[in-house]
Amino acid sequence: MTTDKSIEKYLWMSVVMFLTYLFLGSFIVSYDLLDLAYLLILYLFIGIVKIINKKK
């Protein structure tokens, strides 16, 4: 169904935005580069998965 696909898309986007908010907030408060590294790893993982799924 189109509605289920749309709900999954918006739910995934909200989860990614929430994690970005948490990691950036933690980095700003503590200036711990590990939090910034986690955020970069998250976005790299999402990008790699999107590239792999486009090839299929």
XYZ file of N, CA, C and O in Angstrom:
224
model
N 0.825 -1.189 0.000
C 0.000 0.000 0.000
C 0.871 1.256 0.000
O 1.938 1.270 0.590
N 0.372 2.274 -0.572
C 1.099 3.535 -0.630
C 1.175 4.189 0.745
O 2.192 4.761 1.117
N 0.121 4.076 1.527
C 0.093 4.701 2.840
C 1.129 4.081 3.759
O 1.821 4.792 4.481
N 1.255 2.754 3.752
C 2.237 2.087 4.601
C 3.651 2.504 4.215
O 4.488 2.738 5.074
N 3.925 2.615 2.931
C 5.240 3.027 2.459
C 5.539 4.451 2.897
O 6.657 4.757 3.303
N 4.544 5.303 2.839
C 4.711 6.696 3.237
C 4.962 6.801 4.739
O 5.821 7.566 5.176
N 4.236 6.033 5.531
C 4.410 6.055 6.979
C 5.803 5.564 7.342
O 6.475 6.151 8.199
N 6.269 4.504 6.693
C 7.605 3.987 6.966
C 8.670 5.024 6.620
O 9.639 5.196 7.349
N 8.475 5.723 5.519
C 9.437 6.740 5.086
C 9.521 7.867 6.102
O 10.616 8.276 6.504
N 8.380 8.381 6.546
C 8.376 9.484 7.492
C 8.854 9.044 8.878
O 9.486 9.821 9.596
N 8.563 7.821 9.261
C 9.053 7.315 10.535
C 10.579 7.199 10.508
O 11.257 7.590 11.460
N 11.129 6.685 9.406
C 12.578 6.572 9.268
C 13.230 7.955 9.284
O 14.249 8.160 9.934
N 12.637 8.912 8.600
C 13.180 10.274 8.581
C 13.155 10.894 9.978
O 14.107 11.568 10.381
N 12.100 10.657 10.727
C 12.015 11.224 12.072
C 13.034 10.582 13.008
O 13.611 11.261 13.859
N 13.297 9.291 12.852
C 14.302 8.611 13.674
C 15.691 9.169 13.373
O 16.470 9.452 14.290
N 16.008 9.351 12.101
C 17.313 9.895 11.722
C 17.467 11.320 12.236
O 18.524 11.697 12.764
N 16.435 12.131 12.126
C 16.504 13.506 12.624
C 16.666 13.537 14.146
O 17.426 14.344 14.683
N 15.987 12.639 14.843
C 16.095 12.586 16.295
C 17.506 12.174 16.719
O 18.085 12.763 17.636
N 18.073 11.171 16.052
C 19.442 10.759 16.367
C 20.443 11.865 16.058
O 21.399 12.075 16.809
N 20.219 12.585 14.974
C 21.087 13.715 14.650
C 21.010 14.769 15.742
O 22.037 15.295 16.189
N 19.818 15.058 16.183
C 19.622 16.025 17.260
C 20.350 15.583 18.528
O 21.037 16.383 19.177
N 20.238 14.314 18.887
C 20.879 13.817 20.099
C 22.399 13.863 19.992
O 23.085 14.308 20.924
N 22.946 13.388 18.871
C 24.399 13.372 18.720
C 24.977 14.779 18.657
O 26.016 15.059 19.265
N 24.329 15.680 17.932
C 24.826 17.054 17.863
C 24.709 17.756 19.213
O 25.616 18.483 19.624
N 23.633 17.530 19.916
C 23.474 18.123 21.248
C 24.518 17.612 22.219
O 25.110 18.374 22.984
N 24.780 16.333 22.174
C 25.793 15.754 23.045
C 27.179 16.277 22.694
O 27.995 16.546 23.575
N 27.447 16.444 21.403
C 28.740 16.975 20.985
C 28.916 18.421 21.437
O 29.978 18.813 21.927
N 27.865 19.220 21.310
C 27.949 20.632 21.703
C 28.153 20.765 23.204
O 28.919 21.614 23.666
N 27.497 19.927 23.987
C 27.605 20.024 25.441
C 28.961 19.539 25.932
O 29.607 20.182 26.758
N 29.433 18.400 25.406
C 30.643 17.792 25.967
C 31.897 17.985 25.118
O 32.989 17.690 25.588
N 31.757 18.437 23.897
C 32.870 18.581 22.955
C 33.655 17.270 22.808
O 34.870 17.283 22.666
N 32.939 16.168 22.869
C 33.545 14.857 22.698
C 33.491 14.482 21.219
O 32.409 14.392 20.636
N 34.649 14.297 20.627
C 34.699 13.993 19.193
C 34.107 12.630 18.867
O 33.731 12.370 17.731
N 33.989 11.769 19.867
C 33.383 10.460 19.639
C 31.917 10.598 19.237
O 31.431 9.852 18.383
N 31.208 11.549 19.815
C 29.809 11.783 19.439
C 29.700 12.237 17.989
O 28.813 11.812 17.258
N 30.620 13.074 17.570
C 30.632 13.519 16.177
C 30.977 12.357 15.244
O 30.403 12.227 14.162
N 31.863 11.486 15.688
C 32.219 10.313 14.892
C 31.014 9.372 14.745
O 30.787 8.814 13.673
N 30.240 9.199 15.813
C 29.039 8.371 15.733
C 28.060 8.930 14.699
O 27.442 8.187 13.939
N 27.914 10.243 14.688
C 27.016 10.882 13.732
C 27.502 10.671 12.303
O 26.713 10.339 11.411
N 28.790 10.824 12.076
C 29.340 10.594 10.740
C 29.186 9.139 10.311
O 28.865 8.856 9.154
N 29.408 8.215 11.233
C 29.236 6.792 10.921
C 27.785 6.496 10.573
O 27.502 5.732 9.642
N 26.850 7.109 11.293
C 25.426 6.917 11.002
C 25.101 7.354 9.584
O 24.459 6.623 8.827
N 25.566 8.554 9.199
C 25.267 9.053 7.859
C 26.016 8.274 6.776
O 25.469 8.068 5.687
N 27.230 7.826 7.055
C 27.940 6.982 6.087
C 27.210 5.665 5.873
O 27.078 5.192 4.743
N 26.742 5.058 6.952
C 26.004 3.805 6.858
C 24.725 3.985 6.041
O 24.401 3.163 5.175
N 23.987 5.073 6.290
C 22.759 5.329 5.541
C 23.075 5.527 4.066
O 22.367 5.009 3.192
N 24.134 6.269 3.769
C 24.519 6.495 2.378
C 24.921 5.213 1.670
O 24.535 4.980 0.525
N 25.694 4.372 2.337
C 26.127 3.104 1.735
C 24.933 2.205 1.464
O 24.840 1.583 0.404
N 24.005 2.138 2.393
C 22.814 1.300 2.206
C 21.979 1.811 1.035
O 21.487 1.024 0.220
N 21.844 3.127 0.902
C 21.082 3.684 -0.229
C 21.763 3.371 -1.556
O 21.092 3.056 -2.539
N 23.086 3.449 -1.599
C 23.810 3.139 -2.834
C 23.656 1.673 -3.195
O 23.427 1.326 -4.358
N 23.759 0.800 -2.210
C 23.620 -0.636 -2.464
C 22.197 -0.955 -2.948
O 22.007 -1.758 -3.857
N 21.191 -0.320 -2.339
C 19.801 -0.586 -2.736
C 19.502 -0.044 -4.124
O 18.649 -0.588 -4.825
N 20.153 1.027 -4.558
C 19.927 1.551 -5.902
C 20.476 0.610 -6.970
O 19.943 0.527 -8.061
N 21.562 -0.087 -6.649
C 22.150 -1.011 -7.615
C 21.270 -2.232 -7.846
O 21.294 -2.816 -8.906
N 20.473 -2.596 -6.863
C 19.610 -3.786 -6.983
C 18.384 -3.483 -7.712
O 17.716 -2.968 -8.204
